[in-house]
């Protein structure tokens, strides 16, 4: 191994360590039998048991799951439509509408929706405002994944279907839909993890009534740091990790879409 | 026969295009425009905005207020400084990694990319929280250092991915040619690889710089009281002071900065591409 290769590997391994050590510490200390996060005392699973009896946490988790399930379903449908439209009909305004919410700082979407719901619709904040916000920022991710999948396909398949007399609907159902199915599943999983993880936008549109897992973690970190946070963080990590892995298996473009 | 076929095709276009368009008009474009209007309104009696019947009473108060205090200028300047430093550190850390991945055997590349993404699959707050745990015991928490570390940690993959995508496309023949012409490893990097990678650096920088500008959670949880950024200021106006016109004016100014940066990046990467044409 020559010296430039050696340094390349050293620098890269250091960066990988920088990425992984903090998370490894969180996971490790979630099994630490001490109320303090300072030193290792012994192995325990009591923080996980404690989570199971923490009503606030369970409530927040149930809200997060419900919101993620509904918002990712709707945004998969709308995002797939947007992706199809951008690929086939190329309306000029659609990329702007679909991609800008993804590209701008989250706080801007958060405050604009807060203003909109409170000042214009005079709506009390809660499930509906969170759902609408999550769908808004997820559509773009799904659309990008679906469009990438369509762009990689041979147009002659659709022409062949039409030449064989298939109606547009039949072409869609029998040809397009099966072909973009992996992208739809990947888009759904991506939207699901984005929703279950979102803190910034949810923070502005949640109001006082509805709590989600990230909001719950935020208030716990702000007040006092307990090993329970390690445990819920570890569980959340395991869940999103699994979803991302499955999504990236189904559609490698997911990795690029998350940029 | 072709006429009835084109008829449903036109209909299909609208069936597919309208739902996402209408949804995003309602929940993205209209709220964005409302922020613009709100920046020219007065504060209501109980905070928020003055009632809607006084729509004609537009005022520049919020902007006058912003211009009247140098503290706001300082916070904007600090936000840009933090964003610039974060971007620079991300470039330094991401470059070797992106290069290593780009020059790895094909079957190993996806795995190495996945290793960069995976920490990102954990919740954003968990990643900040991890640094509270690490920096607390060594007395580095609530310092500007902690803010920068948190920012770099939260945004590093945004730099690695576009840079890797760029480096992967380089033709190895260019480096071989440079070597044949007697360039050493250092010269080959600075005269061939680096200029060719500028478009990747530009798009990565936009993906890091822009979100850092609006971030409020990292300064709030890792920084001290003197480390607040534009994001904290906006959050404070909307949720604590309930001065929505001021918060909106600040949001508009942040949006203007973001748009200017996006324009600059597009222009720079175009120029970067022209530059690479000259090289190749």
Coordinates of C-alpha atoms in Angstrom, one line a residue:
Chain A
X1 CA 0.0 0.0 0.0
X2 CA 1.6 3.3 -1.0
X3 CA 1.6 6.3 1.2
X4 CA -1.3 8.3 -0.4
X5 CA -3.5 5.2 -0.2
X6 CA -2.5 4.8 3.5
X7 CA -3.5 8.4 4.3
X8 CA -6.7 8.1 2.3
X9 CA -7.7 5.1 4.4
X10 CA -6.6 6.7 7.7
X11 CA -8.6 9.9 7.0
X12 CA -11.7 7.9 5.9
X13 CA -11.6 5.6 8.9
X14 CA -11.3 8.6 11.2
X15 CA -14.4 10.1 9.6
X16 CA -16.3 6.8 9.9
X17 CA -15.4 6.7 13.5
X18 CA -16.6 10.3 14.0
X19 CA -19.9 9.2 12.4
X20 CA -20.4 6.1 14.5
X21 CA -18.9 6.6 17.9
X22 CA -21.5 9.1 19.2
X23 CA -24.4 6.7 18.3
X24 CA -22.5 3.7 19.7
X25 CA -22.2 5.5 23.0
X26 CA -26.0 6.2 23.1
X27 CA -26.7 2.5 22.4
X28 CA -24.2 1.3 25.0
X29 CA -25.4 3.6 27.7
X30 CA -29.0 2.6 27.1
X31 CA -27.9 -0.7 28.8
X32 CA -26.1 1.0 31.6
X33 CA -27.3 0.3 35.2
X34 CA -26.8 3.8 36.4
X35 CA -29.0 6.9 36.6
X36 CA -26.0 9.0 35.4
X37 CA -24.6 8.8 31.9
X38 CA -21.1 9.4 33.3
X39 CA -19.6 5.9 33.9
X40 CA -20.4 2.3 33.1
X41 CA -21.8 0.4 36.1
X42 CA -23.3 -2.8 34.7
X43 CA -25.7 -4.2 32.2
X44 CA -29.4 -3.7 32.6
X45 CA -32.5 -3.6 30.4
X46 CA -34.5 -1.7 33.0
X47 CA -34.6 1.5 30.9
X48 CA -36.5 -0.4 28.2
X49 CA -38.9 -1.8 30.8
X50 CA -39.4 1.7 32.1
X51 CA -40.3 2.9 28.6
X52 CA -43.1 0.3 28.5
X53 CA -44.7 1.9 31.5
X54 CA -44.2 5.5 30.5
X55 CA -47.6 6.6 29.4
X56 CA -46.5 9.9 27.9
X57 CA -43.9 8.1 25.8
X58 CA -46.3 5.4 24.6
X59 CA -48.9 8.1 23.7
X60 CA -46.2 10.0 21.7
X61 CA -45.1 6.8 20.0
X62 CA -48.7 5.9 19.0
X63 CA -49.2 9.4 17.6
X64 CA -46.0 9.2 15.7
X65 CA -46.9 5.9 14.2
X66 CA -50.4 7.0 13.2
X67 CA -49.2 10.2 11.7
X68 CA -46.4 8.4 9.8
X69 CA -48.7 5.8 8.5
X70 CA -51.4 8.2 7.2
X71 CA -49.0 10.9 5.9
X72 CA -46.7 8.4 4.1
X73 CA -49.7 6.8 2.4
X74 CA -51.1 10.1 1.2
X75 CA -47.7 11.4 0.1
X76 CA -46.9 8.2 -1.7
X77 CA -50.1 8.6 -3.8
X78 CA -49.5 12.3 -4.4
X79 CA -45.8 12.0 -4.9
X80 CA -46.2 9.1 -7.4
X81 CA -48.7 11.3 -9.4
X82 CA -46.2 14.2 -9.3
X83 CA -43.3 11.9 -10.4
X84 CA -45.4 10.4 -13.2
X85 CA -46.5 13.9 -14.3
X86 CA -43.0 15.3 -14.2
X87 CA -41.7 12.4 -16.2
X88 CA -44.4 12.2 -18.9
X89 CA -46.1 15.7 -19.2
X90 CA -43.4 17.9 -17.8
X91 CA -45.6 20.8 -16.6
X92 CA -43.1 23.6 -15.9
X93 CA -44.4 24.6 -12.5
X94 CA -44.5 21.2 -10.9
X95 CA -40.7 20.7 -10.2
X96 CA -40.8 24.1 -8.4
X97 CA -43.8 23.2 -6.3
X98 CA -42.5 19.7 -5.5
X99 CA -38.8 20.3 -4.9
X100 CA -38.7 23.7 -3.2
X101 CA -40.2 22.5 0.1
X102 CA -37.4 19.8 0.2
X103 CA -34.6 22.3 -0.6
X104 CA -35.4 25.1 1.8
X105 CA -34.6 25.3 5.5
X106 CA -37.3 23.4 7.4
X107 CA -38.0 26.2 9.8
X108 CA -39.4 28.3 6.9
X109 CA -42.0 25.6 6.1
X110 CA -42.8 25.3 9.8
X111 CA -43.5 29.0 10.4
X112 CA -45.4 29.5 7.2
X113 CA -47.7 26.6 8.0
X114 CA -48.1 27.9 11.6
X115 CA -49.2 31.2 10.2
X116 CA -51.5 29.6 7.7
X117 CA -53.3 27.3 10.1
X118 CA -53.6 29.8 12.9
X119 CA -54.2 33.1 11.1
X120 CA -55.9 32.2 7.9
X121 CA -57.8 28.9 8.6
X122 CA -58.1 29.8 12.3
X123 CA -57.7 26.1 13.0
X124 CA -56.5 24.7 16.3
X125 CA -53.2 22.9 15.7
X126 CA -53.1 19.1 16.1
X127 CA -53.3 15.9 14.1
X128 CA -54.6 17.6 10.9
X129 CA -51.9 20.3 10.8
X130 CA -49.1 17.8 11.5
X131 CA -50.4 15.5 8.8
X132 CA -50.7 18.3 6.2
X133 CA -47.2 19.5 7.0
X134 CA -45.7 16.0 6.8
X135 CA -47.4 15.3 3.4
X136 CA -46.1 18.6 2.1
X137 CA -42.4 17.8 2.7
X138 CA -42.6 14.1 1.8
X139 CA -44.2 14.5 -1.7
X140 CA -40.9 15.7 -3.1
X141 CA -38.9 12.7 -1.9
X142 CA -41.4 10.2 -3.3
X143 CA -41.7 12.1 -6.6
X144 CA -37.9 12.1 -7.1
X145 CA -37.7 8.3 -6.4
X146 CA -40.6 7.5 -8.8
X147 CA -39.3 9.9 -11.5
X148 CA -35.8 8.3 -11.3
X149 CA -37.4 4.8 -11.7
X150 CA -39.4 5.9 -14.7
X151 CA -36.4 7.7 -16.3
X152 CA -34.5 4.4 -16.1
X153 CA -37.1 2.5 -18.1
X154 CA -37.4 1.7 -21.8
X155 CA -40.2 3.9 -23.3
X156 CA -40.8 1.2 -25.9
X157 CA -42.5 -1.0 -23.3
X158 CA -45.4 1.5 -23.0
X159 CA -45.5 2.0 -26.8
X160 CA -45.7 -1.8 -27.2
X161 CA -48.6 -2.0 -24.7
X162 CA -50.5 0.8 -26.6
X163 CA -49.8 -0.9 -30.0
X164 CA -51.3 -4.1 -28.6
X165 CA -54.5 -2.1 -28.0
X166 CA -54.2 -1.4 -24.2
X167 CA -56.2 1.6 -23.0
X168 CA -54.2 4.2 -21.0
X169 CA -55.7 2.8 -17.8
X170 CA -54.8 -0.8 -18.7
X171 CA -51.3 0.3 -19.7
X172 CA -50.9 1.9 -16.3
X173 CA -52.4 -1.0 -14.3
X174 CA -50.7 -3.8 -16.2
X175 CA -47.4 -2.2 -17.2
X176 CA -46.5 1.0 -15.4
X177 CA -47.7 0.1 -11.9
X178 CA -45.9 -3.2 -11.6
X179 CA -42.7 -1.6 -12.9
X180 CA -42.8 1.4 -10.5
X181 CA -43.9 -0.7 -7.5
X182 CA -40.4 -1.0 -5.9
X183 CA -40.1 2.8 -6.2
X184 CA -43.5 3.2 -4.6
X185 CA -42.6 0.9 -1.7
X186 CA -39.2 2.7 -1.3
X187 CA -40.9 6.1 -1.4
X188 CA -43.5 5.0 1.2
X189 CA -40.7 3.8 3.5
X190 CA -38.7 7.0 3.0
X191 CA -41.8 9.2 3.7
X192 CA -42.5 7.0 6.8
X193 CA -39.0 7.5 8.2
X194 CA -39.1 11.3 7.4
X195 CA -42.4 11.6 9.2
X196 CA -41.5 9.6 12.2
X197 CA -38.2 11.5 12.6
X198 CA -39.4 15.0 11.9
X199 CA -38.8 17.5 14.7
X200 CA -38.5 21.0 13.3
X201 CA -41.7 21.3 11.3
X202 CA -43.7 19.3 13.7
X203 CA -42.5 21.5 16.5
X204 CA -44.2 24.5 14.9
X205 CA -47.5 22.9 13.8
X206 CA -48.1 20.5 16.7
X207 CA -49.7 23.0 19.1
X208 CA -50.2 21.8 22.6
X209 CA -52.6 18.9 22.1
X210 CA -50.6 16.3 20.2
X211 CA -47.2 15.0 21.2
X212 CA -44.9 13.0 18.9
X213 CA -41.8 10.9 19.7
X214 CA -39.3 13.5 18.6
X215 CA -41.2 16.3 20.5
X216 CA -41.2 14.0 23.5
X217 CA -37.4 13.4 23.2
X218 CA -36.8 17.1 22.7
X219 CA -38.6 18.1 25.9
X220 CA -36.8 15.3 27.8
X221 CA -33.4 16.5 26.6
X222 CA -34.2 20.1 27.5
X223 CA -35.4 19.2 31.0
X224 CA -33.0 16.5 32.2
X225 CA -31.0 13.8 30.6
X226 CA -32.0 10.4 31.7
X227 CA -30.9 6.9 30.4
X228 CA -34.5 6.5 29.3
X229 CA -33.7 8.9 26.4
X230 CA -30.9 6.5 25.4
X231 CA -33.3 3.6 25.3
X232 CA -36.0 5.4 23.3
X233 CA -33.2 6.7 21.0
X234 CA -31.9 3.2 20.5
X235 CA -35.3 1.8 19.6
X236 CA -36.0 4.7 17.2
X237 CA -32.6 4.2 15.6
X238 CA -33.3 0.5 15.1
X239 CA -36.7 1.2 13.5
X240 CA -35.5 3.8 11.0
X241 CA -32.3 1.9 10.3
X242 CA -34.4 -1.2 9.3
X243 CA -36.7 1.0 7.1
X244 CA -33.8 2.7 5.3
X245 CA -32.1 -0.6 4.7
X246 CA -35.2 -2.1 3.2
X247 CA -35.9 1.0 1.1
X248 CA -32.4 1.1 -0.2
X249 CA -32.7 -2.5 -1.2
X250 CA -35.8 -1.8 -3.2
X251 CA -34.7 1.3 -4.9
X252 CA -31.0 2.4 -4.8
X253 CA -32.1 5.9 -5.7
X254 CA -33.4 6.3 -2.2
X255 CA -29.9 7.1 -1.1
X256 CA -29.7 9.9 -3.6
X257 CA -33.1 11.2 -2.8
X258 CA -32.2 11.7 0.8
X259 CA -29.7 14.4 -0.3
Chain B
X1 CA -59.1 6.5 -34.2
X2 CA -56.4 8.8 -33.0
X3 CA -58.7 11.6 -31.9
X4 CA -60.5 9.6 -29.1
X5 CA -57.2 8.3 -28.0
X6 CA -55.7 11.7 -27.5
X7 CA -58.8 12.9 -25.7
X8 CA -58.4 10.6 -22.6
X9 CA -54.6 11.2 -22.7
X10 CA -55.3 14.9 -22.1
X11 CA -57.6 14.0 -19.3
X12 CA -55.1 11.6 -17.8
X13 CA -52.6 14.4 -17.7
X14 CA -54.8 16.4 -15.4
X15 CA -55.9 13.5 -13.3
X16 CA -52.3 12.8 -12.5
X17 CA -51.1 16.4 -12.3
X18 CA -53.8 18.3 -10.5
X19 CA -54.0 16.5 -7.1
X20 CA -50.3 17.1 -6.1
X21 CA -50.4 20.6 -7.7
X22 CA -53.5 21.6 -5.7
X23 CA -52.2 20.1 -2.5
X24 CA -48.9 22.0 -2.7
X25 CA -50.6 25.2 -3.8
X26 CA -52.7 25.0 -0.7
X27 CA -50.1 23.9 1.8
X28 CA -46.9 25.3 0.4
X29 CA -47.3 28.3 -1.9
X30 CA -50.2 30.0 -0.2
X31 CA -48.6 29.7 3.3
X32 CA -45.4 31.1 1.8
X33 CA -47.2 34.1 0.4
X34 CA -48.9 34.7 3.7
X35 CA -45.5 35.0 5.4
X36 CA -44.7 37.7 2.9
X37 CA -47.9 39.6 3.7
X38 CA -47.4 39.0 7.4
X39 CA -44.0 40.7 7.3
X40 CA -45.9 44.0 6.5
X41 CA -48.5 43.7 9.2
X42 CA -48.8 44.9 12.8
X43 CA -48.8 42.7 15.8
X44 CA -52.2 41.9 17.3
X45 CA -53.4 42.8 20.7
X46 CA -52.6 39.4 22.1
X47 CA -49.6 38.7 19.9
X48 CA -49.8 37.0 16.5
X49 CA -51.1 39.3 13.8
X50 CA -53.5 42.3 13.9
X51 CA -57.1 41.2 12.7
X52 CA -57.5 40.6 9.0
X53 CA -60.0 43.5 8.5
X54 CA -57.1 46.0 8.6
X55 CA -55.5 44.3 5.6
X56 CA -55.0 47.7 3.9
X57 CA -52.9 48.9 6.8
X58 CA -49.6 47.5 5.6
X59 CA -46.6 48.8 7.4
X60 CA -42.8 48.5 7.3
X61 CA -42.6 48.5 11.1
X62 CA -41.1 45.0 11.3
X63 CA -38.3 45.9 8.8
X64 CA -37.7 49.3 10.5
X65 CA -37.3 47.5 13.8
X66 CA -34.9 45.0 12.3
X67 CA -32.8 47.8 10.8
X68 CA -32.8 49.8 14.0
X69 CA -30.9 47.3 16.1
X70 CA -27.4 46.1 15.3
X71 CA -28.0 42.9 17.2
X72 CA -29.9 41.5 14.3
X73 CA -27.1 42.2 11.9
X74 CA -24.7 40.5 14.3
X75 CA -26.9 37.4 14.4
X76 CA -27.1 37.2 10.6
X77 CA -23.4 37.6 10.4
X78 CA -22.8 34.9 13.0
X79 CA -25.2 32.5 11.2
X80 CA -23.2 33.0 8.0
X81 CA -19.9 32.5 9.8
X82 CA -21.2 29.3 11.4
X83 CA -22.6 28.0 8.1
X84 CA -19.3 28.9 6.3
X85 CA -17.2 27.1 8.9
X86 CA -19.4 24.1 8.9
X87 CA -19.3 23.9 5.1
X88 CA -15.5 24.2 5.1
X89 CA -15.1 21.4 7.7
X90 CA -17.6 19.2 5.9
X91 CA -15.5 19.6 2.6
X92 CA -12.3 18.7 4.5
X93 CA -13.8 15.6 6.2
X94 CA -15.9 14.5 3.2
X95 CA -13.2 14.7 0.5
X96 CA -11.0 11.8 1.5
X97 CA -14.1 9.7 2.2
X98 CA -15.7 10.5 -1.1
X99 CA -12.5 9.8 -2.9
X100 CA -12.0 6.5 -1.2
X101 CA -15.5 5.4 -2.1
X102 CA -15.2 6.6 -5.7
X103 CA -12.0 4.6 -6.2
X104 CA -13.2 1.4 -4.5
X105 CA -14.2 -1.7 -6.4
X106 CA -17.7 -1.3 -7.7
X107 CA -19.3 -3.9 -5.4
X108 CA -17.8 -2.3 -2.3
X109 CA -19.0 1.3 -3.2
X110 CA -22.7 0.8 -2.4
X111 CA -21.7 -0.6 1.0
X112 CA -19.4 2.3 1.8
X113 CA -22.0 4.8 0.8
X114 CA -24.6 3.0 3.0
X115 CA -22.1 3.3 5.9
X116 CA -22.2 7.1 5.4
X117 CA -26.0 7.2 5.2
X118 CA -26.8 4.8 8.1
X119 CA -25.9 7.2 11.0
X120 CA -28.3 9.6 9.2
X121 CA -31.1 7.1 9.6
X122 CA -31.1 7.9 13.3
X123 CA -33.3 10.7 14.6
X124 CA -31.8 14.2 14.3
X125 CA -32.4 14.9 18.0
X126 CA -30.7 11.6 18.9
X127 CA -27.6 12.7 17.0
X128 CA -27.5 16.0 18.8
X129 CA -28.2 14.2 22.1
X130 CA -25.2 11.9 21.5
X131 CA -23.0 15.0 21.5
X132 CA -24.5 16.2 24.7
X133 CA -23.4 12.9 26.2
X134 CA -19.9 13.1 24.8
X135 CA -19.2 16.8 25.3
X136 CA -20.8 17.2 28.7
X137 CA -18.3 15.3 30.8
X138 CA -15.3 17.1 29.1
X139 CA -16.8 20.6 29.7
X140 CA -17.1 21.4 26.1
X141 CA -20.9 21.6 26.1
X142 CA -22.6 25.1 25.6
X143 CA -19.6 26.4 23.6
X144 CA -19.2 27.6 20.0
X145 CA -17.1 24.5 19.5
X146 CA -20.0 22.2 20.4
X147 CA -22.3 24.1 17.9
X148 CA -19.8 23.6 15.1
X149 CA -19.3 19.9 15.9
X150 CA -23.1 19.3 16.1
X151 CA -23.6 21.1 12.8
X152 CA -20.8 19.2 11.0
X153 CA -22.1 15.9 12.4
X154 CA -25.7 16.6 11.3
X155 CA -24.7 17.6 7.7
X156 CA -21.7 15.6 6.7
X157 CA -23.5 13.1 4.4
X158 CA -24.9 16.0 2.4
X159 CA -21.3 16.8 1.4
X160 CA -20.1 13.2 0.9
X161 CA -22.8 12.1 -1.5
X162 CA -22.7 14.8 -4.2
X163 CA -18.9 14.8 -4.0
X164 CA -18.7 11.0 -4.4
X165 CA -21.2 11.1 -7.3
X166 CA -18.9 13.7 -9.0
X167 CA -15.6 11.9 -8.3
X168 CA -17.0 8.6 -9.5
X169 CA -17.5 10.1 -13.0
X170 CA -13.9 11.2 -13.4
X171 CA -12.0 9.5 -16.3
X172 CA -8.9 7.7 -14.7
X173 CA -7.2 8.3 -18.1
X174 CA -6.8 12.0 -17.1
X175 CA -4.8 11.1 -14.0
X176 CA -2.7 8.7 -16.0
X177 CA -2.0 11.3 -18.6
X178 CA -1.0 13.8 -15.9
X179 CA 1.3 11.1 -14.5
X180 CA 2.9 10.4 -17.9
X181 CA 3.5 14.1 -18.2
X182 CA 5.5 14.0 -15.0
X183 CA 3.0 15.3 -12.4
X184 CA 3.4 14.0 -8.9
X185 CA 0.4 12.9 -6.7
X186 CA 0.0 16.4 -5.2
X187 CA 0.1 18.2 -8.5
X188 CA -2.3 15.6 -10.0
X189 CA -4.8 16.3 -7.2
X190 CA -4.6 20.1 -7.4
X191 CA -4.4 20.4 -11.2
X192 CA -6.8 17.6 -12.3
X193 CA -9.0 16.1 -9.6
X194 CA -9.8 19.2 -7.5
X195 CA -10.9 21.5 -10.4
X196 CA -13.0 18.7 -11.9
X197 CA -14.7 18.1 -8.5
X198 CA -15.8 21.8 -8.1
X199 CA -19.4 21.1 -9.3
X200 CA -19.7 18.4 -6.6
X201 CA -18.2 20.7 -3.9
X202 CA -20.6 23.5 -5.0
X203 CA -23.8 21.3 -4.8
X204 CA -22.6 19.8 -1.5
X205 CA -21.9 23.2 -0.1
X206 CA -25.4 24.4 -0.9
X207 CA -26.9 21.3 0.8
X208 CA -24.9 22.0 3.9
X209 CA -24.8 25.8 4.0
X210 CA -28.6 26.4 3.5
X211 CA -30.0 24.1 6.2
X212 CA -27.3 25.3 8.7
X213 CA -28.5 28.9 8.2
X214 CA -32.0 28.1 9.5
X215 CA -31.1 25.6 12.2
X216 CA -32.3 26.3 15.7
X217 CA -32.1 23.0 17.6
X218 CA -28.3 22.6 17.5
X219 CA -27.5 26.1 18.9
X220 CA -30.3 25.7 21.5
X221 CA -29.2 22.3 22.8
X222 CA -25.4 22.4 22.3
X223 CA -24.6 26.2 22.3
X224 CA -24.4 28.8 24.9
X225 CA -26.7 31.9 25.2
X226 CA -24.3 33.9 23.0
X227 CA -24.5 31.3 20.1
X228 CA -28.0 31.9 18.8
X229 CA -28.6 32.0 15.1
X230 CA -31.3 33.3 12.7
X231 CA -33.3 30.1 13.3
X232 CA -33.4 30.7 17.1
X233 CA -34.5 34.3 16.4
X234 CA -37.3 33.2 14.1
X235 CA -38.5 30.5 16.5
X236 CA -38.4 33.0 19.4
X237 CA -40.6 35.5 17.6
X238 CA -43.2 33.0 16.6
X239 CA -43.4 30.9 19.8
X240 CA -42.2 33.0 22.7
X241 CA -42.5 36.8 21.9
X242 CA -45.5 36.1 19.6
X243 CA -44.3 39.0 17.4
X244 CA -45.4 37.4 14.1
X245 CA -44.7 40.3 11.8
X246 CA -41.1 40.5 13.0
X247 CA -40.8 36.7 12.7
X248 CA -42.2 36.8 9.2
X249 CA -39.8 39.6 8.2
X250 CA -36.9 37.5 9.5
X251 CA -38.2 34.5 7.6
X252 CA -38.4 36.6 4.4
X253 CA -34.8 37.8 4.9
X254 CA -33.7 34.2 5.4
X255 CA -35.6 33.1 2.3
X256 CA -33.9 35.9 0.3
X257 CA -30.5 34.7 1.5
X258 CA -31.3 31.1 0.6
X259 CA -32.5 32.2 -2.9
X260 CA -29.4 34.3 -3.5
X261 CA -27.2 31.3 -2.4
X262 CA -29.1 28.9 -4.6
X263 CA -28.7 31.3 -7.6
X264 CA -25.0 31.7 -6.8
X265 CA -24.5 27.9 -6.6
X266 CA -26.2 27.3 -9.9
X267 CA -24.1 30.0 -11.5
X268 CA -20.9 28.7 -9.9
X269 CA -21.4 25.1 -10.8
X270 CA -22.1 26.1 -14.4
X271 CA -18.8 28.0 -14.4
X272 CA -17.2 25.1 -12.7
X273 CA -18.4 22.9 -15.6
X274 CA -17.1 25.3 -18.1
X275 CA -13.8 25.3 -16.2
X276 CA -13.7 21.5 -16.5
X277 CA -14.3 21.6 -20.2
X278 CA -11.2 23.7 -20.5
X279 CA -9.3 21.2 -18.4
X280 CA -10.4 18.2 -20.4

